[in-house]
Structures are given as C-alpha cells and as structure tokens.
Tab-separated table of C-alpha atoms and ligand atoms in Angstrom:
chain	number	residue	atom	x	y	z
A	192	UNK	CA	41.876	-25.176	-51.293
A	193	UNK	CA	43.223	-22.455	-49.302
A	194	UNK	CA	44.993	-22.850	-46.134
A	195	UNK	CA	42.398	-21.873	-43.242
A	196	UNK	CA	42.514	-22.024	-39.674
A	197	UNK	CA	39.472	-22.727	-38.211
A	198	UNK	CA	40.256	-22.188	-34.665
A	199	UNK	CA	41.251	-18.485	-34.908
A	200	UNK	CA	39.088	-15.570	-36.494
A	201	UNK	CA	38.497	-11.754	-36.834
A	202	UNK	CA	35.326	-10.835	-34.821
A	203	UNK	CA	33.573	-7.380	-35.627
A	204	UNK	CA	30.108	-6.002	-33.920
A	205	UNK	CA	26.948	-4.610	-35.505
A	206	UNK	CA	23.971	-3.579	-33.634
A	207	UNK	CA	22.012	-2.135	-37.120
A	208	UNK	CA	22.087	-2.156	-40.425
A	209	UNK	CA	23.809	1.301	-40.472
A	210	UNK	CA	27.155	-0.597	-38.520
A	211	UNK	CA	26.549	-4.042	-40.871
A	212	UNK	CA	27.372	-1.778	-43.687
A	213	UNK	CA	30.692	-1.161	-42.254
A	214	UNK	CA	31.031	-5.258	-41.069
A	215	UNK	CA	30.383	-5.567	-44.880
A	216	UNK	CA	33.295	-3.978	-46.247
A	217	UNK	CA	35.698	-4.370	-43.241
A	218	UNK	CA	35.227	-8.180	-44.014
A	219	UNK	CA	35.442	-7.832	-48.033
A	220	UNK	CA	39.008	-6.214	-46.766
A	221	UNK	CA	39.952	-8.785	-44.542
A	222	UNK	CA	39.069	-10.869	-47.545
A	223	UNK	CA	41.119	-8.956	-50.072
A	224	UNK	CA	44.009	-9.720	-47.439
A	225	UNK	CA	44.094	-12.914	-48.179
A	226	UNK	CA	43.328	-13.843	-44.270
A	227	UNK	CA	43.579	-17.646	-43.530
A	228	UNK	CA	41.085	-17.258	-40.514
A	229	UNK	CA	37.747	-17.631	-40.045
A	230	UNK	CA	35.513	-14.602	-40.204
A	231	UNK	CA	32.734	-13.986	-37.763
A	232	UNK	CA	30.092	-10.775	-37.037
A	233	UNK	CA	28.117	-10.703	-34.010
A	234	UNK	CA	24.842	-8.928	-34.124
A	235	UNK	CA	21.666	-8.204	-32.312
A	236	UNK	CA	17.972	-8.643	-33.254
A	237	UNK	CA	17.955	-5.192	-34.717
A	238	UNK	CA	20.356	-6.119	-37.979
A	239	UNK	CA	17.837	-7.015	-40.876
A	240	UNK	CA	17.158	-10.779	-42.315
A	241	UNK	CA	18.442	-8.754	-46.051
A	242	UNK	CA	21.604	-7.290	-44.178
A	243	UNK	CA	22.420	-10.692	-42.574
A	244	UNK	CA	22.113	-12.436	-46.308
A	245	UNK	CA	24.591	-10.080	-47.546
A	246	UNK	CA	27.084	-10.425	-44.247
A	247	UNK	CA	26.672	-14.349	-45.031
A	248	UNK	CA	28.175	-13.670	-48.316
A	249	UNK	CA	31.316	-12.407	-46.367
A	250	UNK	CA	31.556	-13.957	-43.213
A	251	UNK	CA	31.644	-17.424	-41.897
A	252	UNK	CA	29.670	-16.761	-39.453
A	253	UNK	CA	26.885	-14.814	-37.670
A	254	UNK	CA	26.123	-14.943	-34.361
A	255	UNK	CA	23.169	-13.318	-32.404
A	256	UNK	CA	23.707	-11.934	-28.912
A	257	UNK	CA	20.991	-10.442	-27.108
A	258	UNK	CA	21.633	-7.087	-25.611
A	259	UNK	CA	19.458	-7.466	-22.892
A	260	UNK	CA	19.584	-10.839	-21.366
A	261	UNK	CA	16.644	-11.340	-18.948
A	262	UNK	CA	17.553	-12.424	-15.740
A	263	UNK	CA	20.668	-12.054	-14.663
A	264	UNK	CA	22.335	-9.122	-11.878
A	265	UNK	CA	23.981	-7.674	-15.233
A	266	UNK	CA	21.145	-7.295	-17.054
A	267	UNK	CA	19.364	-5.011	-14.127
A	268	UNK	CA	21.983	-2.854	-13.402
A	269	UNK	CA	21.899	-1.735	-17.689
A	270	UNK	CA	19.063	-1.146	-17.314
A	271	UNK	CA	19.451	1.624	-14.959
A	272	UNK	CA	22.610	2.300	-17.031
A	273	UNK	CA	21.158	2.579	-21.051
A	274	UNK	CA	24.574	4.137	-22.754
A	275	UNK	CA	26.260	1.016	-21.443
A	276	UNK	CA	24.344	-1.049	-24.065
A	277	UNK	CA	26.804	-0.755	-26.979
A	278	UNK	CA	29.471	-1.525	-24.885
A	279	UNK	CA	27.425	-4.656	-23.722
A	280	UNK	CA	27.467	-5.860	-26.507
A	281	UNK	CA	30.994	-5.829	-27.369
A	282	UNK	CA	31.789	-7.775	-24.489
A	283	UNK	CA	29.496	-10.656	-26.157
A	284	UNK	CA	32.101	-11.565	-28.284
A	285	UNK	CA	33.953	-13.360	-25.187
A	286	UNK	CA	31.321	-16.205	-26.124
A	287	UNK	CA	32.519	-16.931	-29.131
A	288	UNK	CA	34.357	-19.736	-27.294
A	289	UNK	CA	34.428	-22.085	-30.622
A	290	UNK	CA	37.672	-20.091	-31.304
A	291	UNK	CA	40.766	-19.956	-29.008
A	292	UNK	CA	42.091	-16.962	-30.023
A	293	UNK	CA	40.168	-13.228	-31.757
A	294	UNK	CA	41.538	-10.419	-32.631
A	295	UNK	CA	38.292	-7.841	-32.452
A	296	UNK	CA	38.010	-5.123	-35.057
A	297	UNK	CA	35.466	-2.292	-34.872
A	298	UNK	CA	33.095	-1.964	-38.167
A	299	UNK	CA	34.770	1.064	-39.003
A	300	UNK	CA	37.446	-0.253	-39.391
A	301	UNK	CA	39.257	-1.174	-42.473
A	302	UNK	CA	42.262	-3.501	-43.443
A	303	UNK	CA	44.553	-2.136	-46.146
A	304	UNK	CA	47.300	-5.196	-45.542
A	305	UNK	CA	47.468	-8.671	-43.898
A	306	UNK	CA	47.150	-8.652	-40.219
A	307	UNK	CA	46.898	-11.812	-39.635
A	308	UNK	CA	50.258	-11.813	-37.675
A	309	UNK	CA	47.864	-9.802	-34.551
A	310	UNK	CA	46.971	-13.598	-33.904
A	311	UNK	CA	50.589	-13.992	-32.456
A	312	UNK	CA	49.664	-11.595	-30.166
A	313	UNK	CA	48.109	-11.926	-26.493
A	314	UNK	CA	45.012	-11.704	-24.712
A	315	UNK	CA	45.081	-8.602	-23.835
A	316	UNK	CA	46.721	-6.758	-26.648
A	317	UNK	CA	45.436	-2.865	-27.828
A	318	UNK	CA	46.672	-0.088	-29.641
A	319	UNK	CA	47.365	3.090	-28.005
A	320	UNK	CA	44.828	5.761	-28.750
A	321	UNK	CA	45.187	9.246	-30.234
A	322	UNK	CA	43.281	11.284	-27.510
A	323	UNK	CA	43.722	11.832	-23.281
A	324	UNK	CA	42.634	10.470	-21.155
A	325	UNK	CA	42.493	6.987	-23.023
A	326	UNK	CA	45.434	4.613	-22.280
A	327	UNK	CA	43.812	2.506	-25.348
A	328	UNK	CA	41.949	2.267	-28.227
A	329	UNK	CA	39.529	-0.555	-28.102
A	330	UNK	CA	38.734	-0.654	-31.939
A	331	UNK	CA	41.271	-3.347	-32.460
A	332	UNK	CA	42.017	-6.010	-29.878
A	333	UNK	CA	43.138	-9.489	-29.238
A	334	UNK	CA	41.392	-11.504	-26.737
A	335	UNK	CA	40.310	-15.356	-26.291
A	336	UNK	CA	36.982	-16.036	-26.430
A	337	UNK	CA	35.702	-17.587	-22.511
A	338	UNK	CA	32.054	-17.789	-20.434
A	339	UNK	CA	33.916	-17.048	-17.295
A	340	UNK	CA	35.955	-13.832	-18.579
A	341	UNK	CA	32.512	-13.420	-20.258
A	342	UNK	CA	30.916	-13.159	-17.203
A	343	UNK	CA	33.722	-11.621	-15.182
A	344	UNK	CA	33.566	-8.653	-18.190
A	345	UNK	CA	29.954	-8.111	-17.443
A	346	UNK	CA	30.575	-7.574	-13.680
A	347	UNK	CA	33.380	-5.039	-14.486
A	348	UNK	CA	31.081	-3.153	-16.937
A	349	UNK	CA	28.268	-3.205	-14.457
A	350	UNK	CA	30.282	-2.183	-11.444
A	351	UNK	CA	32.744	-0.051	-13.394
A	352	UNK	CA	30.279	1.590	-15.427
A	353	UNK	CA	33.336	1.498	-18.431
A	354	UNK	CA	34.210	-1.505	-20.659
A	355	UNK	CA	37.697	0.390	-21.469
A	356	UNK	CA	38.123	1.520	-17.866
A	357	UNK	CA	37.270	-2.512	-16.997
A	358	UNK	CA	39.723	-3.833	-19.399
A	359	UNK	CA	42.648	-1.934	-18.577
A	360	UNK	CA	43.066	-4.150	-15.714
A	361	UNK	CA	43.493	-7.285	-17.877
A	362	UNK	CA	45.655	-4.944	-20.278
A	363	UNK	CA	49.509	-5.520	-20.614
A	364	UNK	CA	50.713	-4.498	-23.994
A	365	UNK	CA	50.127	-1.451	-26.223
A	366	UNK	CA	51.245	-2.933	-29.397
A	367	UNK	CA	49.352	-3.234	-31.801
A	368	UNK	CA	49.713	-0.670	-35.115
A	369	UNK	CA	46.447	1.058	-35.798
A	370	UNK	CA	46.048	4.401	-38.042
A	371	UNK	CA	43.444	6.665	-37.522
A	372	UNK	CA	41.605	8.436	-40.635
A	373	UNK	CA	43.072	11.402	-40.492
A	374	UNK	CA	46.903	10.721	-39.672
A	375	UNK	CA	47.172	8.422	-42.998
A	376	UNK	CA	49.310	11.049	-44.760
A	377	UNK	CA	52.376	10.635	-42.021
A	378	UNK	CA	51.973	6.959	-41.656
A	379	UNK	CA	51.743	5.777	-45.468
A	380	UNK	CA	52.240	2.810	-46.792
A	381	UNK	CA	52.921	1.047	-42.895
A	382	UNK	CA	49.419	1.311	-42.425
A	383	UNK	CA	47.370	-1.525	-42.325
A	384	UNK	CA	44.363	-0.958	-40.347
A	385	UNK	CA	42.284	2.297	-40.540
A	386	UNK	CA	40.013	2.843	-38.069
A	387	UNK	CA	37.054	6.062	-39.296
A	388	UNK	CA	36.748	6.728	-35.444
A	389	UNK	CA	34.403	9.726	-34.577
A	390	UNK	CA	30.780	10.601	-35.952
A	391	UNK	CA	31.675	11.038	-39.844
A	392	UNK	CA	31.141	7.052	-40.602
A	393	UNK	CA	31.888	6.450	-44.585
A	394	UNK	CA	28.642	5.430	-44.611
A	395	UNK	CA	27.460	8.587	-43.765
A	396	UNK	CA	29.209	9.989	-46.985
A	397	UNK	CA	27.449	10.069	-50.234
A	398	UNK	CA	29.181	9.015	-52.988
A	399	UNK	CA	28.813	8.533	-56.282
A	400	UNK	CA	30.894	5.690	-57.921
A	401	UNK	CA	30.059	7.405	-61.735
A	402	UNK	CA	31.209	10.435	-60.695
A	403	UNK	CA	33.759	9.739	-58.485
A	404	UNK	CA	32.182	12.479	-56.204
A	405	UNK	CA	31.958	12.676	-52.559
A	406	UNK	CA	29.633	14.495	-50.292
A	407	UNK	CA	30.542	14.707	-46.613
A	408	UNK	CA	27.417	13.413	-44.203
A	409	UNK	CA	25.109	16.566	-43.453
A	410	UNK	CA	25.614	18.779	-40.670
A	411	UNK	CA	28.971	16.566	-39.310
A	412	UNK	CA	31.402	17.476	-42.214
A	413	UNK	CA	34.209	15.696	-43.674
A	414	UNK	CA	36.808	13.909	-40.602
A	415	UNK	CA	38.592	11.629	-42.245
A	416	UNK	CA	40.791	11.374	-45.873
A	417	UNK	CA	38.777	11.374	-48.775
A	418	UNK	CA	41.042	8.758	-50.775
A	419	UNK	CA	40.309	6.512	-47.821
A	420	UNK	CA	36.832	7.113	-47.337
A	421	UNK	CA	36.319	6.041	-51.404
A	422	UNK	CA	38.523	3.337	-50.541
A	423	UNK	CA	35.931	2.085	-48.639
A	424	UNK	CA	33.208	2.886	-50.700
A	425	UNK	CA	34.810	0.749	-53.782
A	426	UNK	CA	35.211	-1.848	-51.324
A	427	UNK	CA	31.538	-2.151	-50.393
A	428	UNK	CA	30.055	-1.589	-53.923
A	429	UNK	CA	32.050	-4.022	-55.486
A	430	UNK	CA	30.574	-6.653	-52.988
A	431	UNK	CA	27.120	-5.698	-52.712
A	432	UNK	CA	26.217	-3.844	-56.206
A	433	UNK	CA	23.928	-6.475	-56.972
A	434	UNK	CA	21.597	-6.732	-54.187
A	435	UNK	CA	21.631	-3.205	-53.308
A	436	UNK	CA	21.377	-1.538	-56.689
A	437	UNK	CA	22.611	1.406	-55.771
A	438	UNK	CA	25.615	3.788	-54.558
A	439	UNK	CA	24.448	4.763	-51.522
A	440	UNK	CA	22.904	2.045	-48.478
A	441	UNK	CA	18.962	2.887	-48.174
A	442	UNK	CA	18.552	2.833	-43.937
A	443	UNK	CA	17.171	5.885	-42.554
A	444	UNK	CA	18.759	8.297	-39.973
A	445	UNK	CA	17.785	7.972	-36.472
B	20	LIG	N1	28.539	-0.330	-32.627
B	20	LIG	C1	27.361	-0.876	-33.094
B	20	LIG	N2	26.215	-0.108	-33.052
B	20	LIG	C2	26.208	1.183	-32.604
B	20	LIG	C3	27.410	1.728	-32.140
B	20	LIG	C4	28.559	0.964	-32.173
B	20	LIG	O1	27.331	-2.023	-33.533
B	20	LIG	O2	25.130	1.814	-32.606
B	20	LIG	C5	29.763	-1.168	-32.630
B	20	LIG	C6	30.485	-1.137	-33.966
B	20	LIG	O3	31.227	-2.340	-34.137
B	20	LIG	C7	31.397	0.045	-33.758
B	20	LIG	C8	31.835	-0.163	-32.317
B	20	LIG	O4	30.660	-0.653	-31.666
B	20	LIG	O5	32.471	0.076	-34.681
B	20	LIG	C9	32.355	1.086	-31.592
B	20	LIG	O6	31.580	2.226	-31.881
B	20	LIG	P1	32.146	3.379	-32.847
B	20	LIG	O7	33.011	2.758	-33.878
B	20	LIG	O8	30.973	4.188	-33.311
B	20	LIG	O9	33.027	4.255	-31.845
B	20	LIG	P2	34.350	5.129	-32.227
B	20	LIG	O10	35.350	4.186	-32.824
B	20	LIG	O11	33.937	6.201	-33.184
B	20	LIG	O12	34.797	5.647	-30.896
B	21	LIG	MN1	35.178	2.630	-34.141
C-alpha cells in the first residue's frame, strides 16, 4: 500500500449539492496528484444523502457542521448578521482537530500538480489575491485544526463582521502559489492550483462530453479558460458517470 499520512489532510467546504459537485472533482484531482494525505469535506445538513455517497467515494471523510449552532453568543449575533453564514462555516473546519496540520482548498478549486509540499507550510499561510482591497485570497490556506482558535475565529467573525478581515491578524506569510482562471495563459505549466473564483462556477457550464461543446452558464457568461473549465468537467465525469448518468449535474438554480 501507498504511503499515507493520516495526521495531515486537504479540507474543502460544501454547503449544497451545487458546491459538492465542485468537492467532487477538486478531490478526484487531489487524487490524480497522487496526494499521500488524508482527504476530508465538511458539509452542512443541506448536502444530499446521494451527493454524500458519491463524496464518500472520494474522500476519507465527511464531516457535518451545523451552521447555526443553538446556543451560543456566536450563534445570536449571525443571526442578526445572515451573509456571514458561508463564512461560518468555513471557520468549522478549525474542528477538525483529528489532524494537526490542513491546508483548506475552496470547491472551486482545482489541483493540476502535487501540492502536497503546502503541508510544510505554517498556520497561517495564504496566497495573495488578484483584486484591492484584499491582502489575501482565502481559497487556499494552511491552518491547524483547534476548539480554542475555533472559538476565538467565531468571536472575530462575530465582532469583526469579516472572516478575511479576522484572519489577517493571525496572517504572516503570503506564499502560497495560486492561479486564478483567467491568468492561466501567463502562468503555464507552474500552475498547480486553479481557483474558478467569481460567479461563472464550471458547474454552471453545460457541457457536452460527445461533443466536446461548451455553453457558458446563462445570463453570467464565460470568466474563466475554456480548456480549464473542460478540464474540470473530464475530471468529474470520469468519477461520477455511473451514478449520475449524465453530462450535466441535475440540482436546480436557486
Ligand atoms: N461555499 C459553499 N456554499 C456556498 C458558497 C460557498 O459551500 O453557497 C464554500 C465553497 O467551498 C466555496 C467557498 O465557500 O468554494 C467560497 O465561496 P466561493 O468559492 O463561491 O467564493 P469565490 O472564490 O468566488 O470568492
Ligand atoms: Mn472560491
């Protein structure tokens, strides 16, 4: 058997079945990269018992956060604070605490090459982002899984009213290489995370494998590099043909 540490995994985030596509085939790539760690999505109640069968098939483990724990000061202020739920959530993944060391990917993200050197990295390690005012881009991260930073993250967000805001206090090092969609073409073959940020998901695209034909998502247009976006889509049909039966995932548009 294959070398594996069991201590040390990739941790991605899907709130519905429309992100667990992307956790599908952002963890069929991690596979493909030959990765010796662990893999592990966190969801919430929302993600499907037929989407959670076909994560299993990928990751090594699921784990269910609820977005809206009952009692505690965090949990009121969200409420009076709804867009911070998403952002909740990521912070979740601090209780993961069966690993010592994560490096968090978004589920749009994809991994062309190994990056399993990131785990050399440390708590708090982040790629630059593309746009001001950001110092960061918090689509790719290392961090160690802990109840108290947990809990110290949840204060931030509540208080702060930004998990990226929050975190650049912990944050020391921009290091880590991340691509974008779009900038592929003057990066090239150093690239070894894409990240589809923005509102044209690939799973928004149609595409048909047959055909080789792809349809930018209605009414948003294309954003990101087509060879990339079918990149993805081979990725995710060659893991879940069978199940799904089709090109395209069936969920519906909110
Ligand atoms: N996410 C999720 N459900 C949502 C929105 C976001 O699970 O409804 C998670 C998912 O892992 C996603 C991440 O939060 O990749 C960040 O959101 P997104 O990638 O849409 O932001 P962007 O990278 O475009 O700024
Ligand atoms: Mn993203």
């Amino acid at each position: 058997m294959a070398f594996t540490l069991k201590t040390e995994a990739f941790v991605t985030l899907a709130t519905n079945d429309r992100y667990a596509y992307g956790a599908l085939a952002l963890g069929q790539s991690l596979r493909n990269s030959a990765t010796t760690r662990q893999l592990a999505v966190v969801v919430t109640a929302q993600v499907t018992q037929a989407m959670r069968r076909q994560l299993t098939m990928v990751y090594d483990h699921i784990q269910q956060v609820d977005p809206l724990d009952s009692h505690d000061t965090a949990h009121l202020a969200l409420l009076a604070r709804p867009e911070l739920g998403i952002t909740f959530s990521k912070i979740h993944c601090w209780t993961l605490t069966q690993y010592t060391k994560c490096v968090f990917l978004d589920a749009d993200c994809l991994v062309i090459k190994n990056v399993d050197e990131l785990f050399e990295r440390e708590e708090f390690s982040a790629a630059p982002d593309v746009g001001w005012p950001d110092c960061f881009n918090s689509g790719v991260f290392v961090f160690r899984p802990s109840d108290e930073t947990h809990r110290g993250l949840l204060q931030c967000a509540v208080t702060q009213g930004s998990f990226d805001g929050m975190v650049l206090q912990a944050f020391s090092d921009l290091i880590l290489k991340q691509a974008m969609g779009l900038a592929i073409g003057r990066f090239g073959n150093d690239v070894r995370i894409v990240h589809f940020i923005g509102m044209a998901k690939p799973w928004l695209y149609s595409y048909n494998v047959n055909t080789g034909h792809l349809q930018p998502p209605e009414g948003i247009g294309s954003q990101h590099d087509e060879e990339l976006i079918k990149r993805w889509w081979s990725i995710l049909h060659l893991k879940s043909n069978q199940e799904l039966n089709t090109n395209r995932p069936r969920f519906q548009l909110r």
